[in-house]
Every structure is written in structure tokens, then in C-alpha cells.
CSV table of C-alpha atoms in Angstrom, one decimal:
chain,number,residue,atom,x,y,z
A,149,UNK,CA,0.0,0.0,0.0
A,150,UNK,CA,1.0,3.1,-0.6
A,151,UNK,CA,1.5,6.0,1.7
A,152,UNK,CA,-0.1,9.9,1.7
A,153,UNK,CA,3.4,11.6,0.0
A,154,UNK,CA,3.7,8.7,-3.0
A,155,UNK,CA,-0.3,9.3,-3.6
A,156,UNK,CA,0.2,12.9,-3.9
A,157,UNK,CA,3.4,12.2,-6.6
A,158,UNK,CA,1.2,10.1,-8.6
A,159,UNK,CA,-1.5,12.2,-8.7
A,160,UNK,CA,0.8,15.0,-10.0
A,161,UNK,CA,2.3,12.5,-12.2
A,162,UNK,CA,-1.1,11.6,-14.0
A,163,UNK,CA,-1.2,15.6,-14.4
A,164,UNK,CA,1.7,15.9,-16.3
A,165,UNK,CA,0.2,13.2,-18.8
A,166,UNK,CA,-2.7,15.3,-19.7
A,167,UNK,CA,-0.3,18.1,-20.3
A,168,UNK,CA,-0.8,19.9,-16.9
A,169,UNK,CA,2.3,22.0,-16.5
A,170,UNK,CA,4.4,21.5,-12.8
A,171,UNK,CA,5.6,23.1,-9.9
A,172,UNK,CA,6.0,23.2,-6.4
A,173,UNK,CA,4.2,25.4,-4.2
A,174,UNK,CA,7.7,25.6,-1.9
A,175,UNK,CA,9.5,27.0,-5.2
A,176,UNK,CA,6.9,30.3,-5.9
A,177,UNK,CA,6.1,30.8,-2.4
A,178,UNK,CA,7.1,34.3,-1.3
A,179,UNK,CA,10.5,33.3,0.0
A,180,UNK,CA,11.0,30.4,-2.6
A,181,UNK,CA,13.7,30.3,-5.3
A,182,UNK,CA,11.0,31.6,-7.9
A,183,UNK,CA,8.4,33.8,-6.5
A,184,UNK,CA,5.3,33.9,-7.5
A,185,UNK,CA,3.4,35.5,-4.9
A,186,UNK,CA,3.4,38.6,-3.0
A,187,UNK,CA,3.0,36.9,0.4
A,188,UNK,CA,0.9,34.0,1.7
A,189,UNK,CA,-2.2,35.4,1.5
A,190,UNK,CA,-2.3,36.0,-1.9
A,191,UNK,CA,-3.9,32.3,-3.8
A,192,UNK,CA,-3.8,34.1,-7.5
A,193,UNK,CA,-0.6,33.8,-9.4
A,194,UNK,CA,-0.9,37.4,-10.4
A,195,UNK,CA,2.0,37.4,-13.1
A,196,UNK,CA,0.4,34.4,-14.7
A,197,UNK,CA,-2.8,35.6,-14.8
A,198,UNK,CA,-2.0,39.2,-16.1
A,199,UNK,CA,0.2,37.5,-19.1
A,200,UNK,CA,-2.9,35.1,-20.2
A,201,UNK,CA,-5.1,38.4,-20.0
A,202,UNK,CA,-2.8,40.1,-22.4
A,203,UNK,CA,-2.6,37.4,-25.1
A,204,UNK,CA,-6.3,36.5,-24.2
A,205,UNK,CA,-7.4,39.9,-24.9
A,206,UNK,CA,-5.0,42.1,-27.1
A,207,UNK,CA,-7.3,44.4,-28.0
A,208,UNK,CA,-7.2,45.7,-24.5
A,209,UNK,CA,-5.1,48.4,-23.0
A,210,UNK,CA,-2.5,46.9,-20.8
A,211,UNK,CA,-3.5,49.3,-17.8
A,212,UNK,CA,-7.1,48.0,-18.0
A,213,UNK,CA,-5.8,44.5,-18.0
A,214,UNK,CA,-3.6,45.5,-15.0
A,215,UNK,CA,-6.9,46.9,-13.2
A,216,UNK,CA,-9.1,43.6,-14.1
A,217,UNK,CA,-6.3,41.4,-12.2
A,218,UNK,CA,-6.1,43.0,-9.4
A,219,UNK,CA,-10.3,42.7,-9.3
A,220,UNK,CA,-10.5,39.8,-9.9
A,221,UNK,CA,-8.2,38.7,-6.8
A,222,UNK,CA,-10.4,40.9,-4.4
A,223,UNK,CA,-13.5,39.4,-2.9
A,224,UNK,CA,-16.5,41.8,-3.2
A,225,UNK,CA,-18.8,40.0,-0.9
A,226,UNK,CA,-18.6,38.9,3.1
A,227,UNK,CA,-20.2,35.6,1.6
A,228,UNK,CA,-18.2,33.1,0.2
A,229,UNK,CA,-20.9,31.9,-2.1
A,230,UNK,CA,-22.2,34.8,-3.5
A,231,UNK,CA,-17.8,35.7,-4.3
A,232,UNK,CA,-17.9,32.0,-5.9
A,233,UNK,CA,-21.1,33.0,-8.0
A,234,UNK,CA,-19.8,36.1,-9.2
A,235,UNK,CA,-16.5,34.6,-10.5
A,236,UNK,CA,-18.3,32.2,-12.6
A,237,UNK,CA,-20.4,34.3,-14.6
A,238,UNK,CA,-16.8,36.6,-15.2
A,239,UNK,CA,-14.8,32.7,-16.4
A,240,UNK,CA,-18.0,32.4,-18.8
A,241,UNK,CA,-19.1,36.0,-19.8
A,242,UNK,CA,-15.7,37.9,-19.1
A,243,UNK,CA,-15.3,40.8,-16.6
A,244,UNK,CA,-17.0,44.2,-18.0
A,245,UNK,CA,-14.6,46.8,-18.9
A,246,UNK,CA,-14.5,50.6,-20.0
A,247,UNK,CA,-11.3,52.2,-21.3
A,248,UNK,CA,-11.1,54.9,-24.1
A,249,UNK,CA,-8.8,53.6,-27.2
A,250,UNK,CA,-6.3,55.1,-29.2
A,251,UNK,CA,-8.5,57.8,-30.7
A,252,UNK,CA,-9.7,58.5,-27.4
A,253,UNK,CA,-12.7,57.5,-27.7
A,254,UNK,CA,-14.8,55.7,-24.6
A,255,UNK,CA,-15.6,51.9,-25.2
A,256,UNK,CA,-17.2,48.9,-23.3
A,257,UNK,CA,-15.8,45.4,-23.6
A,258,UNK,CA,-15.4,41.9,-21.8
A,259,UNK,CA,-12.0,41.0,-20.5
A,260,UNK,CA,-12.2,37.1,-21.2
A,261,UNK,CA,-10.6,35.2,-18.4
A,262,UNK,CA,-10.4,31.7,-20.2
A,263,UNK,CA,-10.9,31.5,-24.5
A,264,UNK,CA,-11.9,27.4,-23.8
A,265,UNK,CA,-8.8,27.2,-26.3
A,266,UNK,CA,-6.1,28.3,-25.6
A,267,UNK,CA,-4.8,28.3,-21.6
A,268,UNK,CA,-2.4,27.4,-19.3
A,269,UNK,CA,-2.6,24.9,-16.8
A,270,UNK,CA,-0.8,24.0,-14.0
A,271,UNK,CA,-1.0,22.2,-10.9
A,272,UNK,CA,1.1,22.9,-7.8
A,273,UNK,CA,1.0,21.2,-4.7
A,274,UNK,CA,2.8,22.1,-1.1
A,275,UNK,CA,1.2,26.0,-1.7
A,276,UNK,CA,0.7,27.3,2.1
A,277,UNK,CA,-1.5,30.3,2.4
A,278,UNK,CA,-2.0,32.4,5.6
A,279,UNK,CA,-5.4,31.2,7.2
A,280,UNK,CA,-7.4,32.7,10.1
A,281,UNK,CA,-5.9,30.2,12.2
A,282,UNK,CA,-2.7,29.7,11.0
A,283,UNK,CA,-1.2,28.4,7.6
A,284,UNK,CA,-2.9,26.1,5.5
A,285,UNK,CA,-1.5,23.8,2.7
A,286,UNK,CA,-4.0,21.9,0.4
A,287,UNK,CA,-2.4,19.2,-1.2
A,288,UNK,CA,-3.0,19.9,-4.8
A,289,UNK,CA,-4.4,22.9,-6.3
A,290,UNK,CA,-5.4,23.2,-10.3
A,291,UNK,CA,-4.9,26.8,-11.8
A,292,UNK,CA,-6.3,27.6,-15.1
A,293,UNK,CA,-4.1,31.0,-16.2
A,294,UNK,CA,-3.1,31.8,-12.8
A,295,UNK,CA,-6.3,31.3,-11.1
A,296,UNK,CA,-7.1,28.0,-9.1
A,297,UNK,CA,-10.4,26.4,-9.7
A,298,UNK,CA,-10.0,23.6,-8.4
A,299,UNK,CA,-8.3,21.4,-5.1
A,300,UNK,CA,-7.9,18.0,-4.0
A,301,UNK,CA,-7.8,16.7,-0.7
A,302,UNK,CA,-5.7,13.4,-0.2
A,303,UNK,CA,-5.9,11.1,2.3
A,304,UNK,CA,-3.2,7.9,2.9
A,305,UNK,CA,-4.4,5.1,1.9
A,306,UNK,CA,-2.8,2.6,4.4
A,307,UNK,CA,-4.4,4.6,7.3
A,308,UNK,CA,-7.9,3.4,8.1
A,309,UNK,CA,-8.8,6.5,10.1
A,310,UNK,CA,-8.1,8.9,7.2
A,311,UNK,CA,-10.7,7.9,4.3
A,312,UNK,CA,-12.1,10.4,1.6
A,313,UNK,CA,-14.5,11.6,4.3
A,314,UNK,CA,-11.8,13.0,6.8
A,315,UNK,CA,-10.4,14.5,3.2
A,316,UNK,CA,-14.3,16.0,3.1
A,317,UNK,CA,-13.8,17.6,6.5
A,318,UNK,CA,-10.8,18.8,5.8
A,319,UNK,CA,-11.9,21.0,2.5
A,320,UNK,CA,-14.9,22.1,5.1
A,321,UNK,CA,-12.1,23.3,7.8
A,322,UNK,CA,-10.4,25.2,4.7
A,323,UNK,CA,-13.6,26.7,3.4
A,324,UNK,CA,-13.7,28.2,6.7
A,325,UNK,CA,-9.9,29.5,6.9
A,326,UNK,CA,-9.0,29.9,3.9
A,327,UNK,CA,-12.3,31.2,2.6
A,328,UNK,CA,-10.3,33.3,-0.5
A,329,UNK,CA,-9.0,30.0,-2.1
A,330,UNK,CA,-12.7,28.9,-2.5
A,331,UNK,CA,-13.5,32.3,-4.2
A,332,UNK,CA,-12.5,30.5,-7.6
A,333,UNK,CA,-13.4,26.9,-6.7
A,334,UNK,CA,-14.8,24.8,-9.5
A,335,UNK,CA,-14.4,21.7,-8.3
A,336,UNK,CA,-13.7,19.9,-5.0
A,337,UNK,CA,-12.0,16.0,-5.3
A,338,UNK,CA,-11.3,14.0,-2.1
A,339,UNK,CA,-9.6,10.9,-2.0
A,340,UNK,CA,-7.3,7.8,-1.1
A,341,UNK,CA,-6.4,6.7,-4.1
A,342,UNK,CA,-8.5,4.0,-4.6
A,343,UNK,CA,-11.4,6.3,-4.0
A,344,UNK,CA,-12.0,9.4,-5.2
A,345,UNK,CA,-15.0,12.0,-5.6
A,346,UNK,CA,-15.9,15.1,-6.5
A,347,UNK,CA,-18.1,18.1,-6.3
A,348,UNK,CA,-19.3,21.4,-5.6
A,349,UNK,CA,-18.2,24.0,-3.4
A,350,UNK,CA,-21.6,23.4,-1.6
A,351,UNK,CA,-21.9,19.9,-1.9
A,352,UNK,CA,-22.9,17.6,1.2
A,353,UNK,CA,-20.9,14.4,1.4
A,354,UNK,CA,-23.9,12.5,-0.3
A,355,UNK,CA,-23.2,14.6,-3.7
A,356,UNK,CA,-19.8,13.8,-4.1
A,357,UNK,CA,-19.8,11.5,-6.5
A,358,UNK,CA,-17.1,9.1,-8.6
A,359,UNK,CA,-16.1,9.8,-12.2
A,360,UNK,CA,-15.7,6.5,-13.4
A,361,UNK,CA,-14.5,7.4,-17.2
A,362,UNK,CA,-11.9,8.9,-19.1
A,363,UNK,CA,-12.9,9.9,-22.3
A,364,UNK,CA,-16.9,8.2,-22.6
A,365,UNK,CA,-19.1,5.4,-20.7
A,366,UNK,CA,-17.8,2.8,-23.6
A,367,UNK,CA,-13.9,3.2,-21.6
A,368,UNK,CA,-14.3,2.6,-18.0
A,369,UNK,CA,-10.6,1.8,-17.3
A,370,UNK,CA,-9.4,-1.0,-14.9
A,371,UNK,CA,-6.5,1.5,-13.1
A,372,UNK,CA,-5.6,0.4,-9.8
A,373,UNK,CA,-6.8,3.5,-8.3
A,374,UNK,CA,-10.2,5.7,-9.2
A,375,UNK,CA,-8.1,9.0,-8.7
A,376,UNK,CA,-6.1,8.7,-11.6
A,377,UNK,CA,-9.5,7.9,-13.6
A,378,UNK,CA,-10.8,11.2,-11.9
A,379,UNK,CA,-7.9,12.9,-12.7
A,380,UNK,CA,-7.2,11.7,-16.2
A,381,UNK,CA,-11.1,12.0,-17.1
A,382,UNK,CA,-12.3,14.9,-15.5
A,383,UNK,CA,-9.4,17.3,-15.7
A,384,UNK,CA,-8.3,16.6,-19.5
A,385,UNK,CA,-7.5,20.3,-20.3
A,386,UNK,CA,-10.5,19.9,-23.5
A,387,UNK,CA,-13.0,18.4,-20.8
A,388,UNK,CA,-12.8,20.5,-17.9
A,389,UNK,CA,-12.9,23.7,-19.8
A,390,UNK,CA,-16.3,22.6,-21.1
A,391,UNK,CA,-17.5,21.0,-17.5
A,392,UNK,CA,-17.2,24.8,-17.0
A,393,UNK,CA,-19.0,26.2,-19.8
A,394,UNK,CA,-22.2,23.7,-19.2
A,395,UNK,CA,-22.2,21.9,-16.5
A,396,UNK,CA,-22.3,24.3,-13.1
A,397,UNK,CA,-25.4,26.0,-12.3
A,398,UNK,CA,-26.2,27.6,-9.5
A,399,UNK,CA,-29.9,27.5,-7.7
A,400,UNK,CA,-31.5,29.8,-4.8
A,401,UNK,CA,-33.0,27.4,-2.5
A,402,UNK,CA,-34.8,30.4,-0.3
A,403,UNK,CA,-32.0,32.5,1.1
A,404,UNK,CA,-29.4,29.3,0.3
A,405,UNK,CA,-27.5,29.4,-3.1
A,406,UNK,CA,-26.9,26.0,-4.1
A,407,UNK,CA,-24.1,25.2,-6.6
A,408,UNK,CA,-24.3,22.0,-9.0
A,409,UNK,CA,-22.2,19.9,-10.7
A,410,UNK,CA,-23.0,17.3,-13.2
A,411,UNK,CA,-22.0,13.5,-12.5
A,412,UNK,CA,-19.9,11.8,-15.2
A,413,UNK,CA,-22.8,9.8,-16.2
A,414,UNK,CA,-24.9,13.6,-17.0
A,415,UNK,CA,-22.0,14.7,-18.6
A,416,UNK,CA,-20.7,11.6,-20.6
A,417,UNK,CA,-24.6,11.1,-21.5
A,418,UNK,CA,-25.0,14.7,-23.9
């Protein structure tokens, strides 16, 4: 069996083979080799995000692009949900924008955040952030141009006390102290390797659910563990991008917004 730290390699590994880029959250830490960030608070890899703005959207002046960035990063509301909502409607409609162009002249536009072409993605894992009690460190976080959408919780899968569901709490503990990395959250994956499920930012234990495929239902692979299924299904650059684009809704259940995902077998089944 193998322990929490090989899982964690492997899972990075499978990454790389769907052509996630790599690095470790120790190297662009504030006081890493290769900074990346400001200081720990800070979850957005600003320079990364800025540069896919500019080839995303050349039409734009730089300045503007500078100014979207930076608002992007900063939560408008006290509410978690109502943060997470508002992001998703900028990754699908693009963030409003006003600038004058070179004649001077006043003009409205969207800043697009993604294309669902052309992106970079990258997946980091050991990337501490300054909590309300202290540092966190997820074990792996996705980012699609700079911005992460998505984490995974591991849990070892030789210790019988630490199953997917202690993973579960743990996401809920971060939700709580780490509240701005859940701003962007797309998707949540808990696991031990040879489990592995995934949902919402709002999802109760009962809809996390397993992605059993990798490209349709005809392929259920026989890997040893459902995480690199997950991984290798659901993340595929080409796939996730349009899980995005369809498949997240969010509903008002009185004062409660709800945010849903689609299982594999909704979204293998259009």
C-alpha cells in the first residue's frame, strides 16, 4: 500500500500526462527560489494571470488589463458563495470593462478570463496560504491562467482512520480558513487513491460522486486507483474547460444558493 506523499506524486504525475504543467508550491512561495506571490495570502498567481489576459485579450489596453487582475483577486462580498457565483459568470461572460482607445474614444468590452482554447494549466501542490488560524497547505491545487479552480484533498491510503470523508472535512475546515481560495473553486476531489469523488463548493458528502471514465461510458478503465480515472477524465484540459462552460449551475434554495455539478454519467450522456 502506498503512503499519503507517494499518492500525492502520482496524482501529480497523472497531471503531467494530460499536459498539466508543474511546480511546487515551496519554489513560488514568497520566500521560494522563484516567487510567484506577494505573500501567503495571496492564492492568484498574479503574473500568470496578467500575461494570459494580455494574449487573451489584445485588443485591450495593458492598464485595463492590470486593473481587471487586481479585481478579480479581491472578494466583493462577506459571503463566500455569493464571491464564488460572481466569479463564474466573469470565467463564462468575461469581466465588463471601459477604457477609451487610441482615438480617445470611450468603449465597453469583456475581459475574457479563459478563450476554452487556448490556456495554461498547471497544478502545484505544497502552496501554504496564511489562514485565520494559522497556515494552511491543500495538497494539490489546479490553476487555469493563474487562477485556481479547483483542489484535492488526499488522504493515505494505508491509514484506516483517514478515508475520503476526513479529506471531506478537511476542504470544510479550509472553506472556513481559507475562505479566498474557494472564491474560484470549481471543483472539490477527495480521496485515497483507490477512492475518489468530486463536487461542488456546496456539496454535502452525499453529492460527491465518482467519475468512473476517461474519455466516454464505452472506456471505464481497470486502473488500480479511481483517482487517476478522476484525474485523467475529468481534468483533460479539452473536458474541464467545457464541464465549465455547461455543467455548473447555481440554484436559490430560499436565502441558500446552491451550486451544482453534473456527475460523469450527466455529462458523458449529452
Amino acid at each position: 500500500m502506498i503512503t499519503e506523499d507517494q499518492l500525492e506524486q502520482l496524482c501529480l504525475a497523472w497531471f503531467k500526462t494530460i499536459g498539466y504543467d508543474y511546480v511546487c508550491g515551496y519554489d513560488i512561495a514568497p520566500d521560494g527560489e522563484s516567487p510567484e506571490r506577494s505573500d501567503y495570502r495571496q492564492v492568484v498567481l498574479h503574473d500568470r494571470l496578467l500575461a494570459c489576459l494580455q494574449r487573451l485579450n489584445p485588443a485591450i489596453p495593458a492598464s485595463t488589463l492590470v486593473q481587471v487582475a487586481f479585481q478579480v483577486a479581491k472578494p466583493e462580498s462577506p459571503s463566500l458563495i455569493k464571491n464564488n457565483k460572481a466569479f463564474h459568470s466573469c470565467l463564462l461572460e468575461g469581466v465588463k470593462v471601459s477604457f477609451k482607445d487610441a482615438a480617445g474614444e470611450e468603449k465597453t468590452d469583456y475581459v475574457k478570463l479563459v478563450d476554452f482554447a487556448n490556456n495554461q494549466f498547471l497544478v502545484v501542490n505544497q502552496y501554504t496560504i496564511a489562514g485565520s488560524k494559522g497556515n494552511r497547505r491543500p495538497d494539490v491545487i489546479v490553476f487555469v491562467n493563474g487562477l485556481p479552480l479547483a483542489v484535492l484533498e488526499l488522504k493515505n491510503p494505508a491509514d484506516s482512520n483517514a478515508d475520503i470523508w476526513s479529506a471531506f472535512q478537511q476542504l470544510q475546515t479550509y472553506k472556513d480558513e481559507i475562505a479566498d481560495l474557494f472564491i474560484f473553486n470549481e471543483a472539490l476531489v477527495v480521496s485515497d487513491g483507490l477512492n475518489a469523488r468530486v463536487g461542488s463548493l456546496t456539496a454535502s458528502k452525499e453529492r460527491f460522486l465518482p467519475w468512473r471514465v476517461v474519455n466516454n461510458e464505452h472506456d471505464k478503465p481497470q486502473f488500480e486507483y479511481f483517482l487517476e480515472t478522476l484525474v485523467k477524465g475529468f481534468f483533460k484540459p479539452e473536458l474541464f474547460l467545457d464541464y465549465l462552460r455547461h455543467f455548473v449551475l447555481f440554484e436559490q434554495a430560499g436565502d441558500v444558493t446552491i451550486k451544482k455539478i453534473a456527475g460523469y454519467h450527466q455529462f458523458h450522456a449529452v
